[in-house]
Amino acid sequence: MQQNEQIIRTEYSEVMQKSYIDYAMSVIIARALPDVRDGLKPVQRRTLYDMHELGIRHDRPYRKCARIVGDTMGKYHPHGDSSIYEALVVMAQEFKKGLPLVDGHGNFGSIEGDGAAAMRYTEARLEKITQEAYLADLDKDVVDFVPNFDETEKEPSVLPVKVPNLLINGAEGIAVGMATSIPPHNFSEVIEGVKAYMKNPDITARELMKYIQGPDFPTGGIVVNKDDLLKIYESGTGKIKIRGKVEIEQVKGGKERLIISEIPYTMIGANIGKFLMDIGNLVETKKTGDIVDISNQSSKEGIRIVLDLKKGADVENLCNMLYKKTRLEDTFGVNMLAVADGRPETMGIVPVIRHHVNFQYELATRKYKTLLAKELDKKEIQEGLIQACDVIDLIIEILRGAKNIKDAKDCLMNGNTENIKFRYKGSALDAEQLHFTERQATAILEMRLYKLIGLEIEALLKEHEMTLSNISKYEEILGSRSAMAKVIVRELTRFQKEYGKPRKTQIENAREAVYEEKKLEEMPVVLLMDRFGYAKTIDVSAYERNKEAADGENKYVIPCMNTDKLCIFTDKGQLHTVKILELPYGKFRDKGTPLDNVSKYDSSEESIIYINCMDRLRGKKLLFVNSQGMIKVVSGDEFDVSKRITAATKLNEGETVLAVELLAETEEETVVMQTEKSMFLRFLAADVPQKKKGAIGVRGMKIDPKDSLKAAFLLGREEKTIEEKDKQIMLHRLRIACRDGKGVKK
């Protein structure tokens, strides 16, 4: 071991704990959570700054998103192009952001969940508001710049955002052990709230809500729990209930239709498709008969989902059902978590605005200090040039008599005339009185002769007056907090007038949606299932009229009640249950629906052995036979389960269920087991013991190791004949033997 190396002994758990905490904090601060000052996550901040650096302004041509993403990743955000492009896309989507920050050109996705086109096809540039309120003054030392990941570039630690972006655009992010979810708000209302806070820093959340009514989602909708908002804005956490906007439209014939013109913010994306499917399921399962047709007529102009209703439909009850049973009413969970002073903090609305206002004062202070310093520099130079114009002949004489710039500059600054040759004796005495500053001397030496024209001198004097005015103004702003506040408010008012928009989301206290579910009318139906697995139910009278065709065309014909459940036993030992109501009810010639679509049964992996209704199994017994000859009787009550799928019996590896039959429990009832080598064994069903569904059972027949079980039959009083190797075998004529025998050869 080298002398400089040192082994540090430490507890493994401590190293793991420290490493994980470091990782978690890195994700929280540097990836997932927005900064309370500019309301941006690092990836958003870096993307906007990179676009600013590339000069992709609102009044310049669009640039390929691939260029923006690549440049951002290479310079500032080395975390993969997908996260950068996704952030860029979201900042351009009007249906997600209350104030889009990027002007997208091309396919940037849709409200219905369509993704954006690949970055090589789309283009983007900054919005005007982004330049004016998010990226302005970066050249005035208003924020700190820090090295990027490889210390080859500098990037701003925070953008000098002049509007409360955290509230205007909201935020969503999942970190390690914490998540943020902040709803968007109305631009004008938030600015009014900021102004109110600046007038009264002791303002309460209740008073602030006179200006900020509540969230304003880009998708509109209605917030229905207005009274809960105060508690949410005080604590920073809570749940906002949002409903879509439903309008009633009269149609010819006295019918009505429901028009959904606005959706809850949480329904953006694939949830619109799910909403339509949920409505379809309500119709199919007979939860409502009021909806005749569903159509999604949404376009670029906005959302328009149309529900055509039958005549005399109970519209109010239907709306309440949609609120209860679909996502037309949904909950937005609020957790106003952001990074404040370098650490994550959950804040109410007042602290969020307080942090923003303090940030504005900091930005203004740094901006006007920078501007003041520049004006003071200009003042110094201007005063030197004005003074030089008064003694310009002397200065020209000094320049002509100097051997080099150094001697001329020394004379102008310090009155040193040793190395200067003067044409007139009195000029040396005048030159000794000169005391220009270094900046003034440099400006004089760089001054061009045309500056001596009268009009140019007048312009210089006017410029000097303007400089003195600016200095006075900047000193006043920096010297008085109230003067600085006026400047901030003036700029906010300008943004408000130019970019403010009317509120989209209504805020109200709506009644709880009370849906009275119509009691289902119980009635007998007949379940039909063909050999392809398509199932449906029809009216009993329809079955009676088509009995011969129904029995001939279908594999299963089962009379049952519409409130019953269908039990499907498969060769894999599984029991699948389906509510009869989930199967389509209609005409005899309707096709039906595959069982795969309404249950967890998969026809490609398992085969149906037996089907019956739950009511017909209660109080009865089922006979189970598996491929290894094991047999048992199970009570039908054990299969009265609520699960969609459960184990119907226990099987060892490689075993399958060969037969499931409903016992009549008569003395004459017998079981016949048949092997591949035509061995037959018949015994009384009463000899089979009753077991639990989780048991394997007992041996029904001794099978030769070179043979295997082919089939099992349950015989009652009726006769049964099978064909085996061109022979007719009458099973009811087989001699009744004992269970667990070898059987006879046929």
PDB file of C-alpha atoms in Angstrom, residues 97-280:
ATOM      1  CA  LYS A  97     -49.969  26.125 -19.551  1.00  0.00           C
ATOM      2  CA  GLY A  98     -51.931  29.209 -18.550  1.00  0.00           C
ATOM      3  CA  LEU A  99     -49.183  31.273 -20.184  1.00  0.00           C
ATOM      4  CA  PRO A 100     -47.239  29.388 -22.901  1.00  0.00           C
ATOM      5  CA  LEU A 101     -43.569  30.409 -22.875  1.00  0.00           C
ATOM      6  CA  VAL A 102     -42.604  28.857 -26.213  1.00  0.00           C
ATOM      7  CA  ASP A 103     -44.169  29.469 -29.625  1.00  0.00           C
ATOM      8  CA  GLY A 104     -44.309  26.053 -31.260  1.00  0.00           C
ATOM      9  CA  HIS A 105     -44.575  25.463 -35.000  1.00  0.00           C
ATOM     10  CA  GLY A 106     -45.656  22.006 -36.145  1.00  0.00           C
ATOM     11  CA  ASN A 107     -47.293  19.097 -34.335  1.00  0.00           C
ATOM     12  CA  PHE A 108     -46.927  19.737 -30.610  1.00  0.00           C
ATOM     13  CA  GLY A 109     -49.545  17.175 -29.548  1.00  0.00           C
ATOM     14  CA  SER A 110     -53.214  17.568 -28.744  1.00  0.00           C
ATOM     15  CA  ILE A 111     -55.471  17.807 -25.712  1.00  0.00           C
ATOM     16  CA  GLU A 112     -56.672  14.256 -26.455  1.00  0.00           C
ATOM     17  CA  GLY A 113     -53.264  12.757 -25.701  1.00  0.00           C
ATOM     18  CA  ASP A 114     -51.645  12.668 -29.136  1.00  0.00           C
ATOM     19  CA  GLY A 115     -47.894  13.048 -28.679  1.00  0.00           C
ATOM     20  CA  ALA A 116     -45.794  15.708 -30.341  1.00  0.00           C
ATOM     21  CA  ALA A 117     -43.961  14.882 -33.546  1.00  0.00           C
ATOM     22  CA  ALA A 118     -40.275  14.008 -33.312  1.00  0.00           C
ATOM     23  CA  MET A 119     -38.020  16.957 -32.546  1.00  0.00           C
ATOM     24  CA  ARG A 120     -36.468  16.806 -36.010  1.00  0.00           C
ATOM     25  CA  TYR A 121     -39.835  17.830 -37.494  1.00  0.00           C
ATOM     26  CA  THR A 122     -40.991  20.538 -35.089  1.00  0.00           C
ATOM     27  CA  GLU A 123     -39.752  24.117 -34.717  1.00  0.00           C
ATOM     28  CA  ALA A 124     -39.951  26.691 -31.945  1.00  0.00           C
ATOM     29  CA  ARG A 125     -39.094  30.200 -30.849  1.00  0.00           C
ATOM     30  CA  LEU A 126     -39.621  32.263 -27.708  1.00  0.00           C
ATOM     31  CA  GLU A 127     -42.914  33.985 -26.999  1.00  0.00           C
ATOM     32  CA  LYS A 128     -42.827  37.776 -26.678  1.00  0.00           C
ATOM     33  CA  ILE A 129     -43.820  37.656 -22.992  1.00  0.00           C
ATOM     34  CA  THR A 130     -40.953  35.214 -22.328  1.00  0.00           C
ATOM     35  CA  GLN A 131     -38.426  37.689 -23.683  1.00  0.00           C
ATOM     36  CA  GLU A 132     -39.907  40.675 -21.880  1.00  0.00           C
ATOM     37  CA  ALA A 133     -40.771  39.156 -18.505  1.00  0.00           C
ATOM     38  CA  TYR A 134     -38.523  36.078 -18.176  1.00  0.00           C
ATOM     39  CA  LEU A 135     -35.221  36.791 -19.948  1.00  0.00           C
ATOM     40  CA  ALA A 136     -34.879  40.586 -19.990  1.00  0.00           C
ATOM     41  CA  ASP A 137     -32.070  42.286 -18.021  1.00  0.00           C
ATOM     42  CA  LEU A 138     -29.790  39.228 -18.004  1.00  0.00           C
ATOM     43  CA  ASP A 139     -27.054  41.603 -19.190  1.00  0.00           C
ATOM     44  CA  LYS A 140     -27.518  43.877 -16.156  1.00  0.00           C
ATOM     45  CA  ASP A 141     -26.070  41.533 -13.501  1.00  0.00           C
ATOM     46  CA  VAL A 142     -29.496  40.930 -11.935  1.00  0.00           C
ATOM     47  CA  VAL A 143     -28.894  37.216 -11.196  1.00  0.00           C
ATOM     48  CA  ASP A 144     -25.863  35.117 -10.344  1.00  0.00           C
ATOM     49  CA  PHE A 145     -24.274  32.992 -13.046  1.00  0.00           C
ATOM     50  CA  VAL A 146     -22.800  29.601 -12.110  1.00  0.00           C
ATOM     51  CA  PRO A 147     -20.565  27.166 -14.015  1.00  0.00           C
ATOM     52  CA  ASN A 148     -22.338  24.464 -16.016  1.00  0.00           C
ATOM     53  CA  PHE A 149     -21.783  20.723 -15.448  1.00  0.00           C
ATOM     54  CA  ASP A 150     -18.333  20.658 -17.104  1.00  0.00           C
ATOM     55  CA  GLU A 151     -17.390  24.255 -16.236  1.00  0.00           C
ATOM     56  CA  THR A 152     -17.059  25.291 -19.882  1.00  0.00           C
ATOM     57  CA  GLU A 153     -20.075  27.624 -19.854  1.00  0.00           C
ATOM     58  CA  LYS A 154     -21.927  29.866 -17.427  1.00  0.00           C
ATOM     59  CA  GLU A 155     -25.654  29.585 -16.768  1.00  0.00           C
ATOM     60  CA  PRO A 156     -28.035  31.644 -14.594  1.00  0.00           C
ATOM     61  CA  SER A 157     -28.882  30.078 -11.230  1.00  0.00           C
ATOM     62  CA  VAL A 158     -32.374  31.567 -11.633  1.00  0.00           C
ATOM     63  CA  LEU A 159     -34.042  33.553 -14.413  1.00  0.00           C
ATOM     64  CA  PRO A 160     -35.014  37.191 -13.706  1.00  0.00           C
ATOM     65  CA  VAL A 161     -38.740  36.475 -14.056  1.00  0.00           C
ATOM     66  CA  LYS A 162     -40.827  39.576 -13.388  1.00  0.00           C
ATOM     67  CA  VAL A 163     -44.214  37.849 -13.003  1.00  0.00           C
ATOM     68  CA  PRO A 164     -45.183  35.170 -10.432  1.00  0.00           C
ATOM     69  CA  ASN A 165     -44.752  32.254 -12.829  1.00  0.00           C
ATOM     70  CA  LEU A 166     -45.157  29.568 -10.136  1.00  0.00           C
ATOM     71  CA  LEU A 167     -48.801  30.588  -9.710  1.00  0.00           C
ATOM     72  CA  ILE A 168     -49.504  31.584 -13.324  1.00  0.00           C
ATOM     73  CA  ASN A 169     -48.334  28.328 -14.934  1.00  0.00           C
ATOM     74  CA  GLY A 170     -48.432  26.019 -11.927  1.00  0.00           C
ATOM     75  CA  ALA A 171     -46.088  23.057 -11.666  1.00  0.00           C
ATOM     76  CA  GLU A 172     -46.047  19.274 -11.534  1.00  0.00           C
ATOM     77  CA  GLY A 173     -43.106  17.136 -10.486  1.00  0.00           C
ATOM     78  CA  ILE A 174     -42.264  13.923  -8.670  1.00  0.00           C
ATOM     79  CA  ALA A 175     -39.062  13.925  -6.626  1.00  0.00           C
ATOM     80  CA  VAL A 176     -37.784  11.370  -4.105  1.00  0.00           C
ATOM     81  CA  GLY A 177     -40.239  11.112  -1.229  1.00  0.00           C
ATOM     82  CA  MET A 178     -42.112  14.244  -2.253  1.00  0.00           C
ATOM     83  CA  ALA A 179     -44.102  15.674  -5.148  1.00  0.00           C
ATOM     84  CA  THR A 180     -45.373  19.070  -6.207  1.00  0.00           C
ATOM     85  CA  SER A 181     -48.727  19.856  -7.779  1.00  0.00           C
ATOM     86  CA  ILE A 182     -49.597  23.527  -8.205  1.00  0.00           C
ATOM     87  CA  PRO A 183     -52.609  24.556 -10.316  1.00  0.00           C
ATOM     88  CA  PRO A 184     -52.334  27.375 -12.883  1.00  0.00           C
ATOM     89  CA  HIS A 185     -53.966  30.751 -12.124  1.00  0.00           C
ATOM     90  CA  ASN A 186     -55.240  33.733 -14.086  1.00  0.00           C
ATOM     91  CA  PHE A 187     -52.453  36.097 -15.184  1.00  0.00           C
ATOM     92  CA  SER A 188     -54.305  39.348 -14.384  1.00  0.00           C
ATOM     93  CA  GLU A 189     -55.620  38.110 -11.027  1.00  0.00           C
ATOM     94  CA  VAL A 190     -52.184  37.007  -9.823  1.00  0.00           C
ATOM     95  CA  ILE A 191     -50.662  40.380 -10.739  1.00  0.00           C
ATOM     96  CA  GLU A 192     -53.494  42.134  -8.868  1.00  0.00           C
ATOM     97  CA  GLY A 193     -52.660  39.914  -5.892  1.00  0.00           C
ATOM     98  CA  VAL A 194     -48.983  40.897  -6.090  1.00  0.00           C
ATOM     99  CA  LYS A 195     -49.923  44.589  -6.167  1.00  0.00           C
ATOM    100  CA  ALA A 196     -52.185  44.110  -3.140  1.00  0.00           C
ATOM    101  CA  TYR A 197     -49.358  42.389  -1.246  1.00  0.00           C
ATOM    102  CA  MET A 198     -46.939  45.207  -2.104  1.00  0.00           C
ATOM    103  CA  LYS A 199     -49.400  47.725  -0.677  1.00  0.00           C
ATOM    104  CA  ASN A 200     -49.972  45.630   2.439  1.00  0.00           C
ATOM    105  CA  PRO A 201     -47.277  43.031   3.275  1.00  0.00           C
ATOM    106  CA  ASP A 202     -49.438  41.828   6.210  1.00  0.00           C
ATOM    107  CA  ILE A 203     -52.260  40.785   3.895  1.00  0.00           C
ATOM    108  CA  THR A 204     -53.959  37.463   4.731  1.00  0.00           C
ATOM    109  CA  ALA A 205     -54.868  34.635   2.379  1.00  0.00           C
ATOM    110  CA  ARG A 206     -58.554  35.523   2.802  1.00  0.00           C
ATOM    111  CA  GLU A 207     -57.898  39.137   1.772  1.00  0.00           C
ATOM    112  CA  LEU A 208     -55.666  38.004  -1.089  1.00  0.00           C
ATOM    113  CA  MET A 209     -58.502  35.838  -2.439  1.00  0.00           C
ATOM    114  CA  LYS A 210     -60.476  38.994  -3.213  1.00  0.00           C
ATOM    115  CA  TYR A 211     -58.002  39.390  -6.074  1.00  0.00           C
ATOM    116  CA  ILE A 212     -57.065  35.751  -6.794  1.00  0.00           C
ATOM    117  CA  GLN A 213     -60.393  33.901  -6.877  1.00  0.00           C
ATOM    118  CA  GLY A 214     -58.876  30.467  -7.328  1.00  0.00           C
ATOM    119  CA  PRO A 215     -57.242  28.291  -9.989  1.00  0.00           C
ATOM    120  CA  ASP A 216     -57.803  29.140 -13.642  1.00  0.00           C
ATOM    121  CA  PHE A 217     -57.258  26.023 -15.730  1.00  0.00           C
ATOM    122  CA  PRO A 218     -56.512  26.368 -19.478  1.00  0.00           C
ATOM    123  CA  THR A 219     -59.241  23.786 -20.135  1.00  0.00           C
ATOM    124  CA  GLY A 220     -61.865  25.850 -18.302  1.00  0.00           C
ATOM    125  CA  GLY A 221     -64.301  23.772 -16.283  1.00  0.00           C
ATOM    126  CA  ILE A 222     -65.937  24.574 -12.962  1.00  0.00           C
ATOM    127  CA  VAL A 223     -64.339  24.451  -9.498  1.00  0.00           C
ATOM    128  CA  VAL A 224     -67.227  23.317  -7.285  1.00  0.00           C
ATOM    129  CA  ASN A 225     -65.750  23.542  -3.766  1.00  0.00           C
ATOM    130  CA  LYS A 226     -65.144  27.291  -3.446  1.00  0.00           C
ATOM    131  CA  ASP A 227     -65.345  27.199   0.366  1.00  0.00           C
ATOM    132  CA  ASP A 228     -62.382  24.793   0.560  1.00  0.00           C
ATOM    133  CA  LEU A 229     -60.045  27.096  -1.389  1.00  0.00           C
ATOM    134  CA  LEU A 230     -59.192  29.343   1.588  1.00  0.00           C
ATOM    135  CA  LYS A 231     -57.867  26.400   3.608  1.00  0.00           C
ATOM    136  CA  ILE A 232     -55.936  25.153   0.559  1.00  0.00           C
ATOM    137  CA  TYR A 233     -54.331  28.583  -0.029  1.00  0.00           C
ATOM    138  CA  GLU A 234     -53.471  28.968   3.653  1.00  0.00           C
ATOM    139  CA  SER A 235     -51.826  25.552   4.023  1.00  0.00           C
ATOM    140  CA  GLY A 236     -50.623  24.925   0.472  1.00  0.00           C
ATOM    141  CA  THR A 237     -52.281  21.479   0.388  1.00  0.00           C
ATOM    142  CA  GLY A 238     -55.768  20.184  -0.296  1.00  0.00           C
ATOM    143  CA  LYS A 239     -58.095  18.888  -2.988  1.00  0.00           C
ATOM    144  CA  ILE A 240     -59.868  20.935  -5.631  1.00  0.00           C
ATOM    145  CA  LYS A 241     -62.978  19.414  -7.203  1.00  0.00           C
ATOM    146  CA  ILE A 242     -63.383  20.249 -10.892  1.00  0.00           C
ATOM    147  CA  ARG A 243     -66.307  19.521 -13.172  1.00  0.00           C
ATOM    148  CA  GLY A 244     -66.599  19.721 -16.913  1.00  0.00           C
ATOM    149  CA  LYS A 245     -69.009  22.254 -18.387  1.00  0.00           C
ATOM    150  CA  VAL A 246     -72.228  20.628 -19.608  1.00  0.00           C
ATOM    151  CA  GLU A 247     -74.788  22.475 -21.743  1.00  0.00           C
ATOM    152  CA  ILE A 248     -78.247  21.265 -22.777  1.00  0.00           C
ATOM    153  CA  GLU A 249     -79.210  21.691 -26.412  1.00  0.00           C
ATOM    154  CA  GLN A 250     -82.732  21.223 -27.781  1.00  0.00           C
ATOM    155  CA  VAL A 251     -83.104  19.059 -30.883  1.00  0.00           C
ATOM    156  CA  LYS A 252     -86.012  18.405 -33.224  1.00  0.00           C
ATOM    157  CA  GLY A 253     -88.759  16.115 -31.980  1.00  0.00           C
ATOM    158  CA  GLY A 254     -88.596  17.346 -28.394  1.00  0.00           C
ATOM    159  CA  LYS A 255     -85.337  15.507 -27.760  1.00  0.00           C
ATOM    160  CA  GLU A 256     -82.325  16.949 -25.974  1.00  0.00           C
ATOM    161  CA  ARG A 257     -78.580  16.483 -26.184  1.00  0.00           C
ATOM    162  CA  LEU A 258     -75.789  17.139 -23.712  1.00  0.00           C
ATOM    163  CA  ILE A 259     -72.823  19.137 -24.995  1.00  0.00           C
ATOM    164  CA  ILE A 260     -69.607  18.862 -22.963  1.00  0.00           C
ATOM    165  CA  SER A 261     -67.694  21.988 -24.035  1.00  0.00           C
ATOM    166  CA  GLU A 262     -65.098  22.108 -21.242  1.00  0.00           C
ATOM    167  CA  ILE A 263     -63.374  19.262 -19.418  1.00  0.00           C
ATOM    168  CA  PRO A 264     -61.589  18.984 -16.069  1.00  0.00           C
ATOM    169  CA  TYR A 265     -57.863  19.789 -16.296  1.00  0.00           C
ATOM    170  CA  THR A 266     -57.091  16.252 -15.058  1.00  0.00           C
ATOM    171  CA  MET A 267     -58.848  14.754 -18.112  1.00  0.00           C
ATOM    172  CA  ILE A 268     -56.196  16.052 -20.548  1.00  0.00           C
ATOM    173  CA  GLY A 269     -54.686  13.287 -22.654  1.00  0.00           C
ATOM    174  CA  ALA A 270     -55.745   9.649 -22.753  1.00  0.00           C
ATOM    175  CA  ASN A 271     -58.368  10.272 -20.070  1.00  0.00           C
ATOM    176  CA  ILE A 272     -60.691  11.772 -22.709  1.00  0.00           C
ATOM    177  CA  GLY A 273     -60.756   8.413 -24.471  1.00  0.00           C
ATOM    178  CA  LYS A 274     -61.323   6.655 -21.143  1.00  0.00           C
ATOM    179  CA  PHE A 275     -64.180   9.054 -20.387  1.00  0.00           C
ATOM    180  CA  LEU A 276     -65.900   8.103 -23.651  1.00  0.00           C
ATOM    181  CA  MET A 277     -65.350   4.391 -22.897  1.00  0.00           C
ATOM    182  CA  ASP A 278     -66.810   4.838 -19.405  1.00  0.00           C
ATOM    183  CA  ILE A 279     -69.953   6.398 -20.903  1.00  0.00           C
ATOM    184  CA  GLY A 280     -70.155   3.505 -23.366  1.00  0.00           C
TER     185      GLY A 280
END
